[in-house]
Amino acid sequence: MTASLFTPYKLNDTLTLSNKILMAPLTRCMADDDLVPTQQIADYYARRAEAGLIISEATIIRADGQGYPNTPGLFTPAQIDGWRVVTDAVHKNGGKIFAQLWHTGRVAHPHFFGGGDVLSSSAQAVEGTVPRMRELVYQTPKAATIEDIKQLVIDYAQAAANAIDAGFDGVEIHGANGYLIDQFLHHDNNRREDEYGQTPENMSRFALEVVDAVIARIGADRTALRVSPGAYFNMAGDSRDRAVFDYLLPEVAKRNLAFLHGGIFDDSMEFDYLGGSISAYLRSVYTGTLVGVGSYTAETGSAAISDNKFDLLAIGRPFIANPDYVAKVRDGDELVAYTDTMLTELI
Ligand code: FNR
Ligand code: 8K6
């Protein structure tokens, strides 16, 4: 039973999705060496245009946000032009696409941007090395100064404007999965003693400044946010983090964004300090449109929507394995199972 997925969904006066299946943001590390999306990337997204909405792979807002090889950017004219080819191809096939705006913070590595500081909320290094690049040990970040923070906010807003210029229908601010914005939202990483640290209001300040700056440039109707209240990726949870998200999310709800999206690989995971799963926690504190994600099938996701656990379903790995995921689900055809080996190729 997947019928609940196949009705249109009105996000706001600007945007109505033709169905409730979103393609989750999926990093593929296949942009060219100038971080420009290629024609192959355009073709890859165009094949998936039947999704109600595609969210692009995470796309860096500026050079020092890069933490993995060949992740695309949205800060040079060539990158904007490259993305325009992608958005045109998706629109030609009747689809819609948001850009996911990314800065990896302390998960960045100077190897990718010619040296210099790595910025984070505090000087707390992430342990280990860049995936698949064992010689690149993560370095201790510099705690962003107030000036650094102001510039980052400006750069997020500029990247959002660049996304609209490139033909995107909107942006999803990547506030999840242990990257820069998330590094302010969890005590494990945020040890600041100024107006960006210690209290829920202060720890939420950077996230809300980015959201507000993006809204000011492109409108709330085209702005979405992804968050991971349960720290699970490059970060440890802390029971005090709950109060941060209890403050942040009602504040975000006041801004009437297009949607809020949970960041998690498996939504059956329960976080004791959140009192349950990510989607259940988000539903309890956030009143706007909620996107559920994390190891769902079309059937389990559709049931969750029918049970009002969330409003829209994002699908990640199955979309890598099945470019025609939406048609297969609609027609009841068998899906190809995802395997990690599929990451080497854009099918
Ligand atoms: C991801 N995920 C992810 N999340 C995000 O916010 N930005 C990103 O760029 C990526 N990149 C990415 C790459 C790959 C290869 C995987 C497998 C995952 C997480 C993704 O959006 C999603 O939350 C998870 O994959 C869980 O959904 P599924 O795959 O269980 O449907
Ligand atoms: C060359 C590196 C490519 C990096 C992709 C970054 C996006 C993250 C995808 C990783 C997939 C597995 C992560 C598992 C997280 C488990 C958390 C419990």
Coordinates of C-alpha atoms and ligand atoms in Angstrom, one line a residue:
M1 CA 0.0 0.0 0.0
T2 CA 1.7 3.1 -1.2
A3 CA -1.3 5.2 -2.3
S4 CA -0.7 7.9 0.2
L5 CA 2.5 8.8 -1.5
F6 CA 0.9 9.5 -4.9
T7 CA -1.2 12.6 -4.1
P8 CA 0.1 16.1 -4.6
Y9 CA 1.4 18.1 -1.7
K10 CA 1.2 21.9 -1.4
L11 CA 4.3 23.1 0.4
N12 CA 3.1 26.8 0.2
D13 CA 1.7 29.3 -2.3
T14 CA 4.8 28.9 -4.5
L15 CA 5.5 25.2 -4.6
T16 CA 3.2 22.2 -5.0
L17 CA 4.9 18.7 -5.3
S18 CA 3.3 16.2 -7.6
N19 CA 3.9 13.4 -5.1
K20 CA 5.2 12.9 -1.6
I21 CA 8.5 11.1 -2.5
L22 CA 11.6 13.2 -2.2
M23 CA 15.0 12.1 -3.4
A24 CA 17.3 12.5 -0.3
P25 CA 20.5 14.4 -0.7
L26 CA 23.3 12.0 -1.7
T27 CA 26.9 12.9 -1.9
R28 CA 28.5 11.3 -4.9
C29 CA 31.9 12.9 -5.2
M30 CA 31.8 13.2 -9.0
A31 CA 31.9 16.9 -9.7
D32 CA 34.9 17.9 -11.9
D33 CA 38.1 19.3 -10.3
D34 CA 36.7 22.8 -10.3
L35 CA 33.7 21.4 -8.3
V36 CA 31.4 21.9 -11.3
P37 CA 28.6 19.4 -11.9
T38 CA 29.1 17.5 -15.2
Q39 CA 26.7 16.5 -17.9
Q40 CA 26.7 12.9 -16.4
I41 CA 25.4 14.5 -13.2
A42 CA 22.7 16.4 -15.0
D43 CA 21.6 13.1 -16.7
Y44 CA 21.6 11.3 -13.4
Y45 CA 19.3 13.8 -11.8
A46 CA 17.1 14.1 -14.9
R47 CA 16.5 10.4 -14.7
R48 CA 15.0 10.9 -11.2
A49 CA 12.8 13.8 -12.1
E50 CA 9.6 11.9 -11.3
A51 CA 10.4 12.4 -7.6
G52 CA 8.0 15.0 -6.1
L53 CA 11.2 16.9 -5.2
I54 CA 14.9 16.1 -5.6
I55 CA 17.3 17.5 -3.0
S56 CA 20.7 17.8 -4.5
E57 CA 23.8 16.2 -3.1
A58 CA 25.4 18.4 -0.5
T59 CA 27.0 21.4 -2.2
I60 CA 29.6 23.5 -0.6
I61 CA 29.0 27.3 -0.1
R62 CA 32.7 28.2 -0.2
A63 CA 36.1 26.6 -0.6
D64 CA 36.9 25.9 3.0
G65 CA 33.7 23.9 3.4
Q66 CA 35.1 21.0 1.5
G67 CA 35.7 17.7 3.3
Y68 CA 35.5 15.1 0.6
P69 CA 36.9 14.9 -3.0
N70 CA 35.0 16.3 -5.9
T71 CA 31.9 17.6 -4.1
P72 CA 30.2 20.3 -6.1
G73 CA 30.1 24.0 -5.1
L74 CA 27.8 26.9 -5.6
F75 CA 30.3 29.8 -5.3
T76 CA 31.9 30.3 -8.7
P77 CA 30.3 31.3 -12.0
A78 CA 31.3 28.0 -13.6
Q79 CA 29.6 26.1 -10.8
I80 CA 26.4 28.1 -11.1
D81 CA 26.5 27.5 -14.9
G82 CA 27.1 23.8 -14.3
W83 CA 24.1 23.5 -12.0
R84 CA 21.9 25.4 -14.5
V85 CA 22.4 22.5 -16.9
V86 CA 21.2 20.2 -14.1
T87 CA 18.2 22.2 -13.1
D88 CA 17.2 22.7 -16.8
A89 CA 17.4 18.9 -17.4
V90 CA 15.3 18.2 -14.3
H91 CA 12.7 20.8 -15.2
K92 CA 12.5 19.6 -18.8
N93 CA 11.5 16.2 -17.4
G94 CA 8.8 17.8 -15.2
G95 CA 10.7 17.7 -11.9
K96 CA 11.7 20.0 -9.1
I97 CA 15.0 20.3 -7.4
F98 CA 16.4 22.1 -4.3
A99 CA 20.1 22.6 -3.6
Q100 CA 21.5 21.3 -0.3
L101 CA 23.8 24.0 1.1
W102 CA 26.8 22.6 2.9
H103 CA 29.8 23.6 4.9
T104 CA 31.5 20.7 6.6
G105 CA 33.1 22.8 9.4
R106 CA 35.7 20.7 11.3
V107 CA 35.1 17.8 8.8
A108 CA 36.7 20.0 6.1
H109 CA 40.3 19.3 5.1
P110 CA 42.8 21.9 3.8
H111 CA 44.1 19.3 1.4
F112 CA 41.0 20.2 -0.7
F113 CA 41.3 24.0 -0.6
G114 CA 45.0 24.6 -0.7
G115 CA 45.7 25.0 3.0
G116 CA 44.5 27.4 5.7
D117 CA 42.2 27.1 8.7
V118 CA 39.4 24.7 9.3
L119 CA 36.6 26.5 11.1
S120 CA 34.2 25.1 13.7
S121 CA 32.2 26.4 16.7
S122 CA 35.2 25.3 18.9
A123 CA 38.7 23.9 18.7
Q124 CA 37.5 20.3 19.1
A125 CA 39.0 18.0 16.4
V126 CA 37.1 15.1 14.9
E127 CA 39.1 11.9 15.3
G128 CA 40.4 9.9 12.4
T129 CA 41.0 10.5 8.7
V130 CA 39.0 11.6 5.6
P131 CA 37.1 8.5 4.3
R132 CA 39.0 6.6 1.7
M133 CA 42.0 9.0 2.1
R134 CA 43.9 7.5 5.1
E135 CA 46.8 10.0 4.8
L136 CA 44.5 13.0 5.5
V137 CA 44.2 13.2 9.3
Y138 CA 41.5 15.7 10.5
Q139 CA 43.1 18.8 12.0
T140 CA 42.1 20.8 15.1
P141 CA 39.8 23.5 13.9
K142 CA 39.9 27.2 14.7
A143 CA 37.0 28.4 16.8
A144 CA 35.2 30.8 14.5
T145 CA 35.5 34.4 15.6
I146 CA 32.5 36.7 15.5
E147 CA 33.8 38.1 12.3
D148 CA 34.2 34.6 10.8
I149 CA 30.6 33.8 11.8
K150 CA 29.3 37.0 10.2
Q151 CA 31.1 36.1 7.0
L152 CA 29.8 32.5 7.0
V153 CA 26.2 33.8 7.3
I154 CA 26.8 36.1 4.4
D155 CA 28.2 33.2 2.4
Y156 CA 25.3 30.9 3.1
A157 CA 22.9 33.6 1.9
Q158 CA 25.0 34.3 -1.2
A159 CA 25.1 30.5 -2.1
A160 CA 21.3 30.5 -1.7
A161 CA 21.0 33.4 -4.1
N162 CA 23.4 31.6 -6.5
A163 CA 21.2 28.5 -6.3
I164 CA 18.2 30.5 -7.4
D165 CA 20.3 32.0 -10.2
A166 CA 21.3 28.5 -11.2
G167 CA 17.6 27.6 -11.6
F168 CA 17.0 25.6 -8.3
D169 CA 13.4 25.7 -7.0
G170 CA 14.8 26.4 -3.5
V171 CA 17.4 25.3 -1.0
E172 CA 17.8 22.9 1.9
I173 CA 20.2 24.3 4.5
H174 CA 22.3 21.4 5.7
G175 CA 22.1 21.7 9.5
A176 CA 22.5 17.9 10.1
N177 CA 25.0 15.0 10.3
G178 CA 27.7 16.7 12.3
Y179 CA 28.7 19.4 9.8
L180 CA 29.2 23.1 10.5
I181 CA 25.8 24.2 11.7
D182 CA 25.3 21.0 13.7
Q183 CA 28.7 21.7 15.3
F184 CA 27.0 24.6 17.1
L185 CA 24.0 22.6 18.1
H186 CA 25.6 19.9 20.2
H187 CA 27.6 20.2 23.4
D188 CA 30.1 17.6 22.3
N189 CA 31.5 20.2 19.8
N190 CA 30.2 23.6 21.0
R191 CA 32.3 24.7 24.0
R192 CA 32.0 28.4 23.3
E193 CA 31.6 30.9 26.2
D194 CA 30.2 33.8 24.1
E195 CA 26.8 34.5 22.6
Y196 CA 27.0 31.4 20.4
G197 CA 27.6 28.8 23.3
Q198 CA 26.3 27.3 26.5
T199 CA 22.6 28.1 26.5
P200 CA 20.0 26.8 24.0
E201 CA 19.4 30.3 22.7
N202 CA 23.1 30.9 22.1
M203 CA 23.8 27.5 20.6
S204 CA 20.8 28.0 18.2
R205 CA 21.9 31.5 17.2
F206 CA 24.2 30.6 14.3
A207 CA 21.6 28.2 12.8
L208 CA 18.8 30.8 13.0
E209 CA 21.1 33.6 11.6
V210 CA 21.8 31.4 8.6
V211 CA 18.1 30.6 8.2
D212 CA 17.1 34.2 8.5
A213 CA 19.8 35.4 6.0
V214 CA 18.7 32.8 3.5
I215 CA 15.1 33.7 3.9
A216 CA 16.0 37.4 3.4
R217 CA 17.6 36.6 0.1
I218 CA 15.3 34.0 -1.5
G219 CA 12.1 33.8 0.7
A220 CA 10.9 31.4 3.3
D221 CA 8.8 29.5 0.8
R222 CA 12.0 28.4 -1.0
T223 CA 14.0 27.6 2.2
A224 CA 14.2 24.3 4.0
L225 CA 16.3 23.0 6.8
R226 CA 17.8 19.6 7.7
V227 CA 18.7 18.8 11.3
S228 CA 20.0 15.8 13.4
P229 CA 18.9 16.3 17.0
G230 CA 20.3 12.9 17.7
A231 CA 24.0 13.3 17.2
Y232 CA 25.2 10.2 15.3
F233 CA 27.8 11.0 12.7
N234 CA 31.2 12.4 13.7
M235 CA 29.7 13.6 17.0
A236 CA 28.6 12.2 20.4
G237 CA 25.2 12.9 21.9
D238 CA 24.7 14.7 25.2
S239 CA 21.4 14.8 27.1
R240 CA 21.7 18.6 27.3
D241 CA 21.4 18.8 23.5
R242 CA 17.6 18.1 23.8
A243 CA 17.0 21.6 25.3
V244 CA 18.8 23.2 22.3
F245 CA 16.5 21.5 19.8
D246 CA 13.5 22.2 22.0
Y247 CA 14.3 25.9 21.6
L248 CA 15.5 25.9 18.0
L249 CA 12.7 24.0 16.3
P250 CA 9.7 26.1 17.5
E251 CA 11.8 29.1 16.5
V252 CA 12.3 27.6 13.0
A253 CA 8.5 26.8 12.8
K254 CA 7.7 30.5 13.3
R255 CA 9.6 31.2 10.0
N256 CA 7.3 29.2 7.8
L257 CA 9.9 27.3 5.9
A258 CA 9.0 25.0 3.0
F259 CA 9.8 22.0 5.2
L260 CA 12.0 20.5 8.0
H261 CA 13.9 17.3 7.2
G262 CA 15.3 14.9 9.8
G263 CA 18.9 13.7 9.2
I264 CA 19.3 10.0 10.1
F265 CA 20.2 6.7 8.4
D266 CA 17.7 4.6 10.3
D267 CA 14.6 6.2 11.8
S268 CA 13.9 3.1 13.9
M269 CA 16.9 4.2 16.0
E270 CA 15.8 5.7 19.3
F271 CA 17.6 8.4 21.3
D272 CA 16.9 8.2 25.0
Y273 CA 17.4 12.0 25.5
L274 CA 14.9 12.7 22.7
G275 CA 12.3 10.2 24.0
G276 CA 12.3 8.1 20.8
S277 CA 13.0 8.3 17.1
I278 CA 14.1 11.4 15.2
S279 CA 10.8 11.7 13.4
A280 CA 8.7 11.3 16.5
Y281 CA 10.8 13.9 18.4
L282 CA 10.6 16.4 15.4
R283 CA 6.8 15.9 15.2
S284 CA 6.5 16.7 18.9
V285 CA 8.3 20.0 18.7
Y286 CA 7.8 21.2 15.1
T287 CA 4.5 22.3 13.7
G288 CA 5.2 22.7 9.9
T289 CA 5.7 20.2 7.1
L290 CA 8.0 17.4 8.2
V291 CA 10.0 15.1 6.0
G292 CA 10.8 11.6 7.3
V293 CA 13.8 9.6 6.2
G294 CA 16.0 6.7 7.2
S295 CA 15.7 3.1 6.0
Y296 CA 12.1 3.4 4.9
T297 CA 10.6 1.5 2.1
A298 CA 7.7 3.0 0.1
E299 CA 5.4 0.8 2.1
T300 CA 6.6 1.6 5.6
G301 CA 7.0 5.3 4.6
S302 CA 3.5 5.4 3.2
A303 CA 2.1 3.9 6.4
A304 CA 4.0 6.4 8.5
I305 CA 2.4 9.2 6.4
S306 CA -1.0 7.7 6.8
D307 CA -0.4 7.5 10.6
N308 CA 0.5 11.2 10.5
K309 CA 4.1 10.6 11.7
F310 CA 5.4 12.9 9.0
D311 CA 4.1 14.5 5.8
L312 CA 6.7 13.6 3.1
L313 CA 9.1 10.7 2.6
A314 CA 12.7 11.1 1.6
I315 CA 14.4 8.1 0.0
G316 CA 18.1 7.8 -0.3
R317 CA 20.0 4.6 -1.1
P318 CA 17.1 3.0 -3.0
F319 CA 17.2 6.0 -5.3
I320 CA 20.9 5.4 -6.1
A321 CA 20.0 1.8 -7.1
N322 CA 16.8 2.7 -9.0
P323 CA 16.7 5.8 -11.1
D324 CA 13.1 5.0 -11.9
Y325 CA 12.2 4.4 -8.2
V326 CA 9.0 6.4 -8.4
A327 CA 7.6 4.6 -11.4
K328 CA 8.6 1.2 -10.0
V329 CA 6.8 1.9 -6.7
R330 CA 3.7 3.2 -8.5
D331 CA 3.6 0.2 -10.8
G332 CA 4.5 -2.3 -8.1
D333 CA 7.7 -3.4 -9.9
E334 CA 10.5 -5.0 -8.0
L335 CA 13.4 -2.8 -6.9
V336 CA 17.1 -3.4 -7.3
A337 CA 18.7 -3.7 -3.9
Y338 CA 21.3 -1.0 -3.0
T339 CA 24.9 -1.9 -2.4
D340 CA 27.9 0.3 -1.6
T341 CA 29.6 -0.8 -4.8
M342 CA 27.0 1.3 -6.7
L343 CA 28.7 4.5 -5.4
T344 CA 31.4 4.3 -8.0
E345 CA 29.1 4.9 -10.9
L346 CA 26.2 7.3 -11.8
I347 CA 23.5 5.1 -13.1
Ligands
FNR1 C1 24.0 10.3 2.3 N1 23.3 11.2 3.1 C2 23.4 12.5 3.0 N2 22.7 13.4 3.8 C3 22.8 14.7 3.5 O1 22.1 15.5 4.2 N3 23.6 15.2 2.6 C4 24.4 14.4 1.8 O2 25.0 14.9 0.8 C5 24.3 13.0 2.0 N4 25.1 12.2 1.3 C6 24.9 10.8 1.4 C7 25.6 9.9 0.6 C8 25.4 8.6 0.6 C9 26.1 7.7 -0.3 C10 24.5 8.0 1.5 C11 24.2 6.6 1.6 C12 23.8 8.9 2.4 C13 22.2 10.7 4.0 C14 20.9 10.5 3.2 O3 20.4 11.7 2.7 C15 19.8 9.7 3.9 O4 19.5 10.4 5.1 C16 20.2 8.3 4.3 O5 20.8 7.6 3.2 C17 19.0 7.5 4.9 O6 18.0 7.3 3.9 P1 17.9 5.9 3.1 O7 19.1 5.7 2.3 O8 17.8 4.8 4.2 O9 16.6 6.0 2.3
8K6_2 C1 34.7 9.8 -0.5 C2 33.8 10.0 0.6 C3 32.3 10.0 0.3 C4 31.6 10.6 1.5 C5 30.2 10.7 1.5 C6 29.7 11.5 2.6 C7 28.3 11.3 3.0 C8 28.1 10.3 4.0 C9 27.7 9.0 3.5 C10 28.3 7.9 4.2 C11 27.5 6.6 4.2 C12 27.7 5.8 5.4 C13 27.6 6.6 6.7 C14 27.2 5.8 7.8 C15 26.7 6.6 9.0 C16 26.3 5.7 10.1 C17 25.8 6.4 11.3 C18 25.3 5.5 12.3

